Tab-separated table of C-alpha atoms and ligand atoms in Angstrom:
chain	number	residue	atom	x	y	z
C	1	MET	CA	129.771	40.021	-115.151
C	2	THR	CA	126.234	39.250	-113.738
C	3	THR	CA	127.156	39.449	-110.633
C	4	SER	CA	129.123	42.769	-110.485
C	5	ARG	CA	126.162	44.241	-112.396
C	6	GLY	CA	123.862	43.394	-109.673
C	7	PRO	CA	124.370	45.183	-107.156
C	8	SER	CA	126.141	47.957	-108.903
C	9	SER	CA	122.598	49.023	-111.380
C	10	ALA	CA	120.257	48.200	-107.737
C	11	ARG	CA	122.972	51.317	-106.213
C	12	VAL	CA	121.895	53.266	-109.397
C	13	ARG	CA	118.709	53.345	-109.255
C	14	THR	CA	118.442	53.975	-105.457
C	15	ASP	CA	120.484	57.338	-106.243
C	16	ARG	CA	118.207	57.912	-108.587
C	17	LEU	CA	115.423	57.062	-106.672
C	18	TRP	CA	117.074	59.480	-104.306
C	19	GLU	CA	117.836	62.354	-106.155
C	20	ASP	CA	114.321	62.251	-107.358
C	21	VAL	CA	112.822	62.798	-104.050
C	22	GLU	CA	115.771	65.821	-103.249
C	23	SER	CA	114.075	67.932	-106.413
C	24	LEU	CA	110.738	67.880	-105.244
C	25	LEU	CA	109.317	70.522	-103.194
C	26	SER	CA	109.544	70.894	-99.680
C	27	VAL	CA	107.018	71.066	-97.078
C	28	ASP	CA	107.013	74.927	-96.963
C	29	GLU	CA	107.687	75.343	-100.484
C	30	ALA	CA	104.166	73.433	-101.227
C	31	ARG	CA	102.325	75.419	-98.478
C	32	GLU	CA	103.678	78.441	-99.583
C	33	ARG	CA	101.847	77.381	-103.146
C	34	VAL	CA	99.288	76.633	-102.132
C	35	LEU	CA	98.549	79.465	-100.166
C	36	ALA	CA	99.498	81.640	-103.262
C	37	ALA	CA	96.560	80.385	-105.111
C	38	VAL	CA	93.941	81.176	-102.267
C	39	ASP	CA	92.736	84.122	-100.634
C	40	ALA	CA	90.268	85.941	-98.154
C	41	LEU	CA	86.954	85.120	-99.111
C	42	PRO	CA	84.440	87.925	-99.312
C	43	ALA	CA	82.662	89.420	-96.682
C	44	VAL	CA	79.171	88.676	-94.992
C	45	ARG	CA	76.670	89.701	-92.509
C	46	VAL	CA	76.266	87.136	-90.250
C	47	PRO	CA	73.993	86.776	-86.961
C	48	LEU	CA	76.582	87.106	-83.576
C	49	LEU	CA	76.796	83.533	-82.368
C	50	ASP	CA	77.221	81.995	-85.776
C	51	ALA	CA	80.701	84.490	-86.104
C	52	LEU	CA	82.371	82.636	-82.786
C	53	GLY	CA	85.874	81.925	-84.813
C	54	LEU	CA	85.385	83.946	-88.301
C	55	VAL	CA	87.490	87.091	-88.654
C	56	LEU	CA	85.685	90.729	-88.868
C	57	ALA	CA	86.186	92.080	-92.023
C	58	GLN	CA	85.421	95.672	-91.078
C	59	PRO	CA	86.452	97.432	-88.136
C	60	VAL	CA	83.683	97.734	-85.317
C	61	VAL	CA	83.363	101.038	-83.619
C	62	ALA	CA	81.942	101.570	-80.608
C	63	GLY	CA	78.265	103.305	-80.980
C	64	HIS	CA	77.966	104.276	-76.946
C	65	ASP	CA	80.005	103.962	-73.901
C	66	VAL	CA	80.524	100.851	-72.295
C	67	PRO	CA	79.081	100.858	-69.226
C	68	PRO	CA	76.877	103.562	-70.389
C	69	PHE	CA	76.194	105.218	-67.340
C	70	THR	CA	78.722	105.417	-64.491
C	71	ASN	CA	77.411	103.154	-61.779
C	72	SER	CA	78.720	100.957	-58.690
C	73	ALA	CA	81.266	98.652	-58.458
C	74	MET	CA	79.772	97.038	-54.717
C	75	ASP	CA	76.733	96.291	-53.017
C	76	GLY	CA	76.983	99.183	-50.313
C	77	TYR	CA	76.177	103.079	-49.801
C	78	ALA	CA	77.004	105.971	-52.166
C	79	VAL	CA	78.175	108.838	-50.291
C	80	ARG	CA	80.155	112.019	-51.002
C	81	ALA	CA	84.062	110.634	-50.404
C	82	SER	CA	84.381	113.942	-48.600
C	83	ASP	CA	81.925	113.223	-45.657
C	84	THR	CA	83.570	109.970	-44.396
C	85	ALA	CA	86.937	111.877	-44.194
C	86	GLY	CA	89.087	110.452	-41.023
C	87	ALA	CA	86.011	108.221	-40.369
C	88	SER	CA	86.651	104.754	-37.853
C	89	TYR	CA	85.582	102.405	-35.519
C	90	ASP	CA	85.905	104.953	-32.863
C	91	HIS	CA	84.646	108.223	-35.156
C	92	PRO	CA	81.989	106.814	-37.667
C	93	ALA	CA	80.718	109.427	-40.110
C	94	THR	CA	76.707	109.225	-39.171
C	95	LEU	CA	74.746	109.554	-42.876
C	96	THR	CA	71.254	110.212	-43.561
C	97	VAL	CA	70.483	107.565	-45.940
C	98	VAL	CA	67.940	109.175	-48.681
C	99	CYS	CA	67.052	106.458	-51.121
C	100	GLU	CA	67.517	102.617	-52.226
C	101	ILE	CA	69.047	102.167	-55.571
C	102	PRO	CA	68.423	98.408	-56.957
C	103	ALA	CA	69.907	97.785	-60.132
C	104	GLY	CA	68.355	98.834	-62.964
C	105	SER	CA	66.457	101.837	-61.510
C	106	ARG	CA	67.813	105.570	-60.630
C	107	CYS	CA	67.339	107.411	-57.595
C	108	ALA	CA	64.998	110.560	-57.680
C	109	VAL	CA	67.016	112.987	-55.432
C	110	SER	CA	70.449	114.454	-55.617
C	111	ILE	CA	72.979	113.221	-52.347
C	112	GLY	CA	73.822	116.016	-50.575
C	113	PRO	CA	76.028	116.644	-47.440
C	114	ARG	CA	76.037	113.555	-44.963
C	115	GLN	CA	73.426	111.820	-46.900
C	116	ALA	CA	74.186	108.404	-48.758
C	117	ALA	CA	71.622	106.045	-50.454
C	118	ARG	CA	71.697	102.226	-50.383
C	119	ILE	CA	72.937	100.983	-53.724
C	120	MET	CA	73.620	97.737	-55.639
C	121	THR	CA	76.308	96.274	-57.753
C	122	GLY	CA	75.590	98.060	-61.696
C	123	ALA	CA	73.244	100.147	-60.157
C	124	VAL	CA	73.170	104.189	-61.271
C	125	LEU	CA	75.186	106.171	-59.271
C	126	PRO	CA	73.220	108.733	-57.922
C	127	GLU	CA	73.720	112.517	-58.741
C	128	GLY	CA	75.899	114.287	-56.045
C	129	ALA	CA	77.678	110.350	-54.586
C	130	ASP	CA	81.206	110.197	-56.218
C	131	ALA	CA	82.067	106.788	-54.261
C	132	VAL	CA	80.727	104.131	-52.627
C	133	VAL	CA	81.564	102.227	-49.170
C	134	ARG	CA	80.839	98.432	-48.738
C	135	PHE	CA	78.588	96.858	-46.376
C	136	GLU	CA	80.866	95.334	-45.028
C	137	GLU	CA	82.354	99.131	-43.812
C	138	THR	CA	79.362	100.213	-42.233
C	139	ASP	CA	77.339	99.289	-38.897
C	140	GLU	CA	74.785	97.801	-41.543
C	141	TRP	CA	76.980	94.681	-41.410
C	142	GLU	CA	77.022	94.121	-38.005
C	143	SER	CA	74.143	92.389	-37.135
C	144	GLY	CA	75.209	89.890	-40.578
C	145	PRO	CA	74.442	90.347	-43.944
C	146	ASP	CA	71.592	88.523	-44.087
C	147	SER	CA	69.591	90.253	-41.108
C	148	ALA	CA	66.253	91.908	-41.476
C	149	THR	CA	67.374	94.823	-39.952
C	150	SER	CA	69.925	95.627	-42.752
C	151	ARG	CA	67.205	97.101	-44.697
C	152	GLY	CA	65.011	100.115	-44.865
C	153	ARG	CA	67.566	102.039	-41.827
C	154	ALA	CA	67.147	105.692	-41.926
C	155	GLU	CA	70.598	106.192	-40.719
C	156	ILE	CA	74.132	104.583	-41.668
C	157	ARG	CA	77.602	104.448	-39.875
C	158	VAL	CA	80.637	104.213	-41.924
C	159	PHE	CA	83.952	103.205	-40.540
C	160	ARG	CA	86.658	103.811	-43.208
C	161	PRO	CA	87.530	106.932	-45.318
C	162	ALA	CA	86.309	106.787	-48.684
C	163	LYS	CA	88.555	107.847	-51.518
C	164	PRO	CA	87.059	109.915	-54.560
C	165	GLY	CA	85.941	106.994	-57.186
C	166	GLU	CA	86.337	104.434	-54.794
C	167	ASN	CA	83.907	101.299	-55.651
C	168	VAL	CA	82.603	103.472	-58.951
C	169	ARG	CA	82.417	102.233	-62.705
C	170	LEU	CA	82.985	105.231	-64.887
C	171	ALA	CA	80.386	105.787	-67.843
C	172	GLY	CA	83.075	104.300	-71.077
C	173	GLU	CA	85.337	103.097	-68.622
C	174	ASP	CA	85.891	99.732	-70.750
C	175	VAL	CA	85.059	100.821	-74.036
C	176	ALA	CA	84.540	104.843	-75.379
C	177	ALA	CA	81.736	105.828	-77.706
C	178	GLY	CA	83.375	106.139	-81.041
C	179	GLN	CA	86.120	104.148	-80.443
C	180	GLU	CA	87.594	101.783	-82.716
C	181	ILE	CA	87.375	98.580	-80.331
C	182	LEU	CA	88.283	95.753	-82.461
C	183	PRO	CA	90.175	96.192	-85.936
C	184	ALA	CA	89.283	94.308	-89.560
C	185	GLY	CA	91.101	91.293	-88.889
C	186	THR	CA	90.200	90.417	-85.431
C	187	VAL	CA	89.184	86.757	-84.890
C	188	LEU	CA	86.020	86.173	-83.114
C	189	ARG	CA	86.782	84.639	-79.204
C	190	PRO	CA	84.008	84.078	-76.894
C	191	ALA	CA	85.274	86.819	-74.882
C	192	CYS	CA	85.157	89.379	-78.421
C	193	ILE	CA	81.488	88.171	-78.831
C	194	GLY	CA	80.490	89.393	-75.275
C	195	VAL	CA	82.087	92.518	-75.943
C	196	LEU	CA	79.921	92.759	-79.303
C	197	ALA	CA	77.138	91.926	-77.526
C	198	SER	CA	77.302	95.007	-74.889
C	199	LEU	CA	77.535	97.016	-78.284
C	200	ASN	CA	74.332	96.116	-79.394
C	201	GLN	CA	75.846	94.559	-82.176
C	202	ARG	CA	73.292	91.767	-83.464
C	203	TRP	CA	75.279	91.095	-86.583
C	204	VAL	CA	78.802	90.875	-87.685
C	205	THR	CA	80.617	91.284	-90.727
C	206	VAL	CA	82.954	88.789	-91.480
C	207	HIS	CA	84.918	86.680	-93.863
C	208	ARG	CA	82.546	83.773	-95.077
C	209	ARG	CA	83.346	80.753	-94.382
C	210	PRO	CA	84.938	78.420	-97.252
C	211	ARG	CA	83.202	75.789	-98.736
C	212	VAL	CA	84.825	72.755	-99.169
C	213	ALA	CA	83.470	69.636	-101.210
C	214	ILE	CA	84.997	66.498	-100.251
C	215	LEU	CA	85.621	63.163	-102.546
C	216	ALA	CA	86.667	59.679	-102.066
C	217	THR	CA	88.179	57.772	-105.018
C	218	GLY	CA	88.609	53.794	-105.384
C	219	ASN	CA	87.305	50.818	-106.541
C	220	GLU	CA	87.944	49.257	-102.973
C	221	VAL	CA	86.536	52.378	-100.911
C	222	ILE	CA	82.617	51.833	-99.734
C	223	ASP	CA	80.764	54.810	-98.170
C	224	LEU	CA	79.033	53.680	-95.225
C	225	GLY	CA	76.216	51.833	-95.053
C	226	PRO	CA	76.513	48.400	-97.011
C	227	GLU	CA	78.108	45.551	-96.049
C	228	LEU	CA	81.752	45.414	-97.028
C	229	LEU	CA	82.599	43.049	-99.282
C	230	PRO	CA	86.111	40.750	-99.845
C	231	GLY	CA	88.761	43.805	-100.665
C	232	GLN	CA	86.747	46.487	-100.054
C	233	ILE	CA	87.838	49.105	-97.581
C	234	ARG	CA	85.201	51.362	-96.001
C	235	ASN	CA	85.642	55.229	-96.802
C	236	SER	CA	86.594	56.809	-93.636
C	237	ASN	CA	88.799	59.866	-95.131
C	238	ASN	CA	85.910	61.809	-96.201
C	239	TYR	CA	84.515	61.574	-92.842
C	240	THR	CA	87.838	62.521	-91.067
C	241	LEU	CA	88.416	65.549	-93.902
C	242	ALA	CA	84.992	66.763	-93.113
C	243	ALA	CA	85.928	66.909	-89.580
C	244	LEU	CA	89.068	68.660	-89.774
C	245	VAL	CA	86.951	71.203	-92.434
C	246	LYS	CA	84.914	71.667	-89.895
C	247	GLN	CA	86.686	71.659	-87.010
C	248	CYS	CA	88.807	74.642	-89.058
C	249	GLY	CA	85.604	76.706	-89.668
C	250	GLY	CA	85.092	75.710	-93.190
C	251	GLU	CA	81.739	73.746	-94.152
C	252	PRO	CA	82.209	70.398	-95.629
C	253	ILE	CA	79.829	69.054	-98.600
C	254	LEU	CA	80.634	65.166	-98.801
C	255	LEU	CA	80.698	64.399	-102.744
C	256	GLY	CA	80.638	60.779	-101.274
C	257	VAL	CA	83.167	57.814	-103.576
C	258	VAL	CA	83.834	57.535	-107.200
C	259	ARG	CA	84.980	54.779	-108.670
C	260	ASP	CA	88.876	54.792	-110.408
C	261	ASP	CA	86.944	56.134	-113.128
C	262	PRO	CA	88.232	58.957	-115.357
C	263	ASP	CA	84.537	59.978	-116.584
C	264	GLU	CA	83.504	59.267	-112.798
C	265	ILE	CA	85.812	61.352	-111.466
C	266	ARG	CA	85.486	63.976	-113.794
C	267	SER	CA	81.479	64.469	-113.609
C	268	ARG	CA	81.698	64.250	-109.732
C	269	LEU	CA	84.191	66.731	-109.538
C	270	ARG	CA	81.723	69.057	-111.595
C	271	SER	CA	79.735	68.572	-109.032
C	272	ALA	CA	81.964	70.838	-106.645
C	273	ARG	CA	81.463	73.986	-109.040
C	274	GLY	CA	80.393	76.346	-106.541
C	275	ALA	CA	82.595	75.104	-103.716
C	276	ASP	CA	85.623	77.322	-102.513
C	277	LEU	CA	88.173	74.528	-102.501
C	278	ILE	CA	87.667	70.766	-103.088
C	279	LEU	CA	89.643	68.125	-101.479
C	280	THR	CA	90.085	64.572	-103.222
C	281	SER	CA	91.657	61.522	-101.271
C	282	GLY	CA	93.315	58.812	-103.033
C	283	GLY	CA	94.327	57.878	-106.968
C	284	VAL	CA	97.241	60.658	-107.033
C	285	SER	CA	99.905	57.964	-106.662
C	286	ILE	CA	101.813	56.365	-109.717
C	287	GLY	CA	99.783	53.207	-109.661
C	288	ASP	CA	97.693	52.186	-112.524
C	289	TYR	CA	94.619	53.652	-111.423
C	290	ASP	CA	95.226	56.608	-109.632
C	291	LEU	CA	93.218	58.724	-112.246
C	292	VAL	CA	92.945	61.755	-110.233
C	293	LYS	CA	95.919	63.558	-111.034
C	294	HIS	CA	95.415	62.542	-114.711
C	295	VAL	CA	91.690	64.380	-114.610
C	296	LEU	CA	93.006	67.042	-113.122
C	297	GLN	CA	95.757	67.971	-115.645
C	298	ALA	CA	93.084	66.981	-118.598
C	299	GLU	CA	90.480	69.737	-117.130
C	300	GLY	CA	92.298	71.931	-114.977
C	301	ARG	CA	95.805	72.336	-113.954
C	302	VAL	CA	98.261	70.813	-112.091
C	303	GLU	CA	100.198	73.618	-109.815
C	304	LEU	CA	102.100	71.068	-107.773
C	305	TRP	CA	102.500	67.236	-107.393
C	306	GLN	CA	104.404	65.405	-104.858
C	307	VAL	CA	105.518	66.575	-102.274
C	308	ARG	CA	108.997	66.420	-99.231
C	309	ILE	CA	106.733	64.741	-97.187
C	310	LYS	CA	106.407	61.116	-94.912
C	311	PRO	CA	103.414	60.335	-95.224
C	312	GLY	CA	101.813	62.245	-98.154
C	313	LYS	CA	104.438	62.768	-100.299
C	314	PRO	CA	102.088	61.819	-103.570
C	315	MET	CA	100.293	64.978	-103.063
C	316	ALA	CA	98.880	67.113	-105.675
C	317	PHE	CA	97.582	70.648	-106.014
C	318	GLY	CA	95.834	72.187	-109.114
C	319	TRP	CA	92.570	74.248	-110.316
C	320	ILE	CA	89.784	72.901	-111.787
C	321	GLY	CA	86.741	74.674	-113.125
C	322	GLY	CA	87.754	77.460	-111.337
C	323	VAL	CA	88.255	76.049	-108.252
C	324	PRO	CA	91.301	75.203	-106.130
C	325	MET	CA	91.844	71.513	-105.258
C	326	LEU	CA	93.795	69.361	-103.009
C	327	GLY	CA	94.366	65.630	-104.551
C	328	LEU	CA	95.212	63.972	-100.786
C	329	PRO	CA	96.871	60.350	-100.825
C	330	GLY	CA	94.477	57.602	-99.990
C	331	ASN	CA	96.387	56.139	-97.028
C	332	PRO	CA	94.170	57.949	-93.926
C	333	VAL	CA	97.340	58.896	-91.751
C	334	ALA	CA	98.572	60.485	-95.380
C	335	ALA	CA	95.512	62.285	-95.740
C	336	TYR	CA	95.484	63.493	-92.423
C	337	VAL	CA	98.745	64.570	-92.405
C	338	ALA	CA	98.804	66.520	-95.820
C	339	PHE	CA	95.489	68.157	-95.314
C	340	LEU	CA	97.371	69.752	-91.841
C	341	GLN	CA	99.693	70.726	-93.621
C	342	PHE	CA	98.355	72.463	-97.212
C	343	GLY	CA	93.950	71.972	-96.392
C	344	ARG	CA	94.403	73.724	-93.242
C	345	PRO	CA	96.369	76.668	-93.680
C	346	ALA	CA	94.354	76.971	-97.169
C	347	ILE	CA	91.034	77.359	-95.358
C	348	LEU	CA	92.505	79.045	-92.709
C	349	LYS	CA	93.633	81.982	-95.337
C	350	MET	CA	90.639	81.854	-96.669
C	351	LEU	CA	88.453	82.502	-93.360
C	352	GLY	CA	90.829	85.681	-92.980
C	353	TYR	CA	93.518	84.035	-90.722
C	354	GLN	CA	96.929	85.752	-90.328
C	355	ASP	CA	98.153	82.687	-88.643
C	356	TRP	CA	97.854	79.544	-89.471
C	357	THR	CA	100.687	77.760	-87.741
C	358	LEU	CA	100.010	74.930	-85.944
C	359	PRO	CA	99.974	75.094	-82.081
C	360	THR	CA	102.863	73.183	-80.312
C	361	VAL	CA	104.461	72.067	-77.636
C	362	ARG	CA	107.989	71.325	-76.142
C	363	ALA	CA	108.309	67.825	-75.308
C	364	ARG	CA	111.248	65.748	-74.258
C	365	LEU	CA	111.294	62.877	-77.078
C	366	LEU	CA	112.086	59.300	-75.393
C	367	ALA	CA	112.963	57.251	-77.746
C	368	PRO	CA	115.140	57.641	-80.810
C	369	CYS	CA	113.010	58.852	-83.915
C	370	GLU	CA	115.557	58.291	-86.500
C	371	ASN	CA	114.796	60.449	-89.876
C	372	ARG	CA	116.970	58.443	-92.886
C	373	GLY	CA	115.137	59.995	-95.797
C	374	GLN	CA	114.903	63.123	-97.260
C	375	ARG	CA	111.604	63.837	-96.596
C	376	ARG	CA	109.956	65.474	-93.625
C	377	HIS	CA	108.757	63.179	-91.285
C	378	PHE	CA	105.288	63.431	-89.553
C	379	VAL	CA	105.436	61.027	-86.505
C	380	ARG	CA	102.555	60.207	-84.967
C	381	VAL	CA	103.102	60.120	-80.484
C	382	ARG	CA	101.765	60.144	-77.501
C	383	LEU	CA	101.857	63.228	-75.524
C	384	GLU	CA	102.641	62.729	-71.969
C	385	ARG	CA	102.451	65.516	-68.790
C	386	GLN	CA	105.484	64.661	-66.398
C	387	GLU	CA	105.423	65.563	-62.723
C	388	ALA	CA	109.151	66.090	-62.402
C	389	PRO	CA	110.612	67.641	-65.564
C	390	SER	CA	113.953	65.918	-65.182
C	391	SER	CA	112.822	62.557	-64.626
C	392	THR	CA	112.504	60.420	-67.492
C	393	SER	CA	113.307	57.084	-66.278
C	394	SER	CA	110.055	55.374	-65.532
C	395	PHE	CA	109.616	55.508	-69.758
C	396	SER	CA	110.175	52.925	-72.255
C	397	ILE	CA	110.159	52.709	-75.707
C	398	PRO	CA	106.852	51.601	-77.090
C	399	GLY	CA	107.130	48.292	-79.433
C	400	PRO	CA	107.570	48.923	-83.310
C	401	TYR	CA	104.636	50.174	-85.264
C	402	ARG	CA	103.260	50.188	-88.673
C	403	GLU	CA	103.300	53.814	-90.156
C	404	ASP	CA	100.332	53.200	-91.642
C	405	THR	CA	98.573	52.236	-88.106
C	406	ALA	CA	95.241	53.964	-87.705
C	407	PRO	CA	94.742	57.598	-85.865
C	408	GLN	CA	92.722	56.100	-83.359
C	409	ARG	CA	95.706	54.791	-81.791
C	410	ASN	CA	96.336	58.939	-81.167
C	411	SER	CA	93.187	58.193	-79.175
C	412	THR	CA	95.276	57.134	-76.194
C	413	THR	CA	96.635	60.709	-76.039
C	414	ARG	CA	96.738	62.256	-72.467
C	415	ILE	CA	96.566	66.174	-72.445
C	416	PRO	CA	95.982	68.149	-69.200
C	417	ALA	CA	92.441	69.500	-69.701
C	418	SER	CA	93.797	72.841	-68.460
C	419	ILE	CA	96.462	73.317	-71.311
C	420	THR	CA	94.751	74.592	-74.386
C	421	VAL	CA	96.145	72.654	-77.188
C	422	ALA	CA	94.301	72.174	-80.396
C	423	PRO	CA	93.684	67.594	-80.398
C	424	THR	CA	95.736	67.898	-83.964
C	425	SER	CA	98.976	69.039	-82.817
C	426	ALA	CA	99.194	66.626	-80.111
C	427	LEU	CA	99.170	63.771	-82.694
C	428	VAL	CA	102.095	65.218	-85.487
C	429	VAL	CA	104.997	66.393	-84.638
C	430	GLY	CA	107.567	67.110	-87.434
C	431	VAL	CA	111.241	65.054	-87.258
C	432	SER	CA	113.332	66.837	-89.872
C	433	PRO	CA	116.317	64.367	-90.704
C	434	ARG	CA	118.970	65.736	-88.918
C	435	MET	CA	117.397	65.282	-85.659
C	436	SER	CA	118.437	61.170	-85.773
C	437	GLN	CA	119.873	60.732	-81.972
C	438	ALA	CA	116.572	62.270	-80.968
C	439	SER	CA	116.700	60.519	-76.768
C	440	THR	CA	118.753	63.576	-76.332
C	441	MET	CA	116.623	66.750	-75.593
C	442	ALA	CA	118.408	69.636	-77.262
C	443	PRO	CA	117.891	69.058	-80.787
C	444	VAL	CA	114.246	67.495	-79.993
C	445	THR	CA	113.096	71.281	-78.357
C	446	SER	CA	115.129	73.533	-80.004
C	447	TRP	CA	113.862	72.003	-83.398
C	448	VAL	CA	109.952	71.360	-82.649
C	449	ASN	CA	110.227	74.928	-80.878
C	450	ARG	CA	112.298	76.504	-84.356
C	451	THR	CA	109.645	74.441	-87.276
C	452	LEU	CA	106.263	74.541	-85.572
C	453	ALA	CA	106.626	78.092	-83.381
C	454	THR	CA	103.693	79.441	-81.542
C	455	ALA	CA	102.219	77.883	-79.033
C	456	ALA	CA	98.772	78.365	-78.222
C	457	PHE	CA	99.235	78.897	-74.449
C	458	ASN	CA	101.451	80.780	-72.187
C	459	ARG	CA	104.875	79.340	-72.188
C	460	ARG	CA	105.371	80.448	-68.666
C	461	THR	CA	102.905	78.062	-67.495
C	462	LEU	CA	104.953	75.803	-69.942
C	463	ALA	CA	105.321	71.916	-68.793
C	464	LEU	CA	108.033	69.657	-69.738
C	465	TYR	CA	106.133	66.937	-71.851
C	466	SER	CA	107.182	63.553	-72.829
C	467	VAL	CA	106.615	62.817	-76.846
C	468	TRP	CA	106.508	58.696	-77.416
C	469	PRO	CA	106.925	58.119	-80.918
C	470	ILE	CA	104.533	55.478	-81.862
C	471	ALA	CA	104.050	54.963	-85.209
C	472	PHE	CA	107.301	55.808	-86.901
C	473	GLY	CA	110.627	53.169	-86.402
C	474	THR	CA	112.082	53.502	-83.567
C	475	ARG	CA	114.945	50.989	-84.161
C	476	PRO	CA	117.699	52.442	-81.965
C	477	SER	CA	120.310	51.135	-83.957
C	478	ALA	CA	119.360	51.945	-87.395
C	479	SER	CA	121.999	53.404	-89.573
C	480	ARG	CA	122.741	57.367	-89.483
C	481	GLU	CA	124.249	57.236	-93.108
C	482	ARG	CA	121.766	59.852	-94.410
C	483	THR	CA	121.421	62.284	-91.297
C	484	THR	CA	123.296	64.945	-92.827
C	485	CYS	CA	120.682	65.768	-95.473
C	486	ARG	CA	119.256	69.373	-96.276
C	487	GLU	CA	115.491	70.299	-94.223
A	501	AMP	P1	95.849	55.491	-102.902
A	501	AMP	O1	96.025	56.568	-102.592
A	501	AMP	O2	94.020	55.637	-103.941
A	501	AMP	O3	96.488	54.530	-103.604
A	501	AMP	O4	95.240	54.562	-101.902
A	501	AMP	C1	96.037	54.463	-100.862
A	501	AMP	C2	95.204	53.535	-99.273
A	501	AMP	O5	94.162	54.444	-99.093
A	501	AMP	C3	94.748	52.309	-99.943
A	501	AMP	O6	95.201	50.927	-98.944
A	501	AMP	C4	93.458	52.118	-99.751
A	501	AMP	O7	92.531	51.387	-99.950
A	501	AMP	C5	92.941	53.874	-99.044
A	501	AMP	N1	92.108	54.562	-98.975
A	501	AMP	C6	91.875	55.604	-100.381
A	501	AMP	N2	90.987	55.592	-100.081
A	501	AMP	C7	90.040	55.914	-98.632
A	501	AMP	C8	89.255	56.364	-98.409
A	501	AMP	N3	88.405	57.125	-98.466
A	501	AMP	N4	88.746	55.780	-96.724
A	501	AMP	C9	89.850	55.119	-96.491
A	501	AMP	N5	91.158	54.590	-97.239
A	501	AMP	C10	91.517	54.870	-98.295
A	502	MG	MG1	93.324	53.962	-104.714
């Protein structure tokens, strides 16, 4: 009896665990819950350059034309186009030069018939003129562009007919006065900053940056400074998370490390009252000293706990002192992955962003990447660009790595500088449980595309990438009995 009950009870336990995992929230459901709890933060006025990466809270209406006056797009001669009709090398149009207009000055006289003004790029087009002929199309060029005889000429010969409006930039051609040039909700990229500067906007009204309090927990966790004693580990999470928060546009507030002690956790969390979001790491699992969730429960409200994600399952989300709080797992990789999936979207939403999907690249997986569980797996990969998309033969499966290998392993990621990919997107690729035999290209590309969707760059220039799983079981012969699960 004893011998027959052993395996059977073991099977029951496994099945129960299996069902438990199935009943957890999916990554997408959990993210929706987190996002439902936060909103864009109030508007503030910030100096123009500080607005980079922030989101306009009000539309910007142009107070004047850009360019503010009609001007020359070339160095040359401002002319009346009709005076140059039929001009050629054999029969040039000869014009009298009546003034010289460097950028920043104006011509006092109007250009009359058979007259021209020597004009520089950006200078005001003089009255009477309606086109600019380039130096290269006049006899000024005959003695060379640097010739001393180029200047102060009384007469100029034009070799080509100018069209009305040629080489002329009209006032308001880029932006017309009164036009709503940037709607509310615009993410201010460098080009927008330039447009705002051209409109003399020294201050901009944007959604303010979220203040994100970051707290590490764990008796063994020691902040930077003192030597480590046996059994202690360095607090890396606070710094990874603060860097990620900064990268997203948030303002990190480092709250240091607390021991696995409910009173310490409670009192340190109280100091985060003014924050817009709290991130903790560690202490949310089911171990004896995992007390963060209990404090959240006692002092505030737990909205969700545990998600169908690997790594990062014991993630908690709730409210404490009126502040939303994400309790991230302590494992540095798990904290990183969970931040990208739940923290980053929350911060971007508070900043006023409407799109928080991670940028992705299409890639060919070069080694089987098997997910035998019910959780969506995030796998650290090495991304390599291949010159010849069809050739994969030179790649082999990397050796087995532990799941919790340091994230620094990803520093081997190689991404060509010409492609705009957020560094984080290259490090983490979601793998659906269905994608068991990933050595074939189709399921990999279609799944990655469908799930992680938006590419941050023009897809037409997209090259084929190879994805090397480097941190997840790469056993090609692993059993596939559980590949028919949901997700
Ligand atoms: P926990 O989630 O508290 O069970 O922690 C899981 C693992 O992550 C343990 O090995 C911890 O030592 C480690 N860990 C927890 N917090 C940190 C931290 N702030 N920096 C680096 N590792 C940590
Ligand atoms: Mg701990």
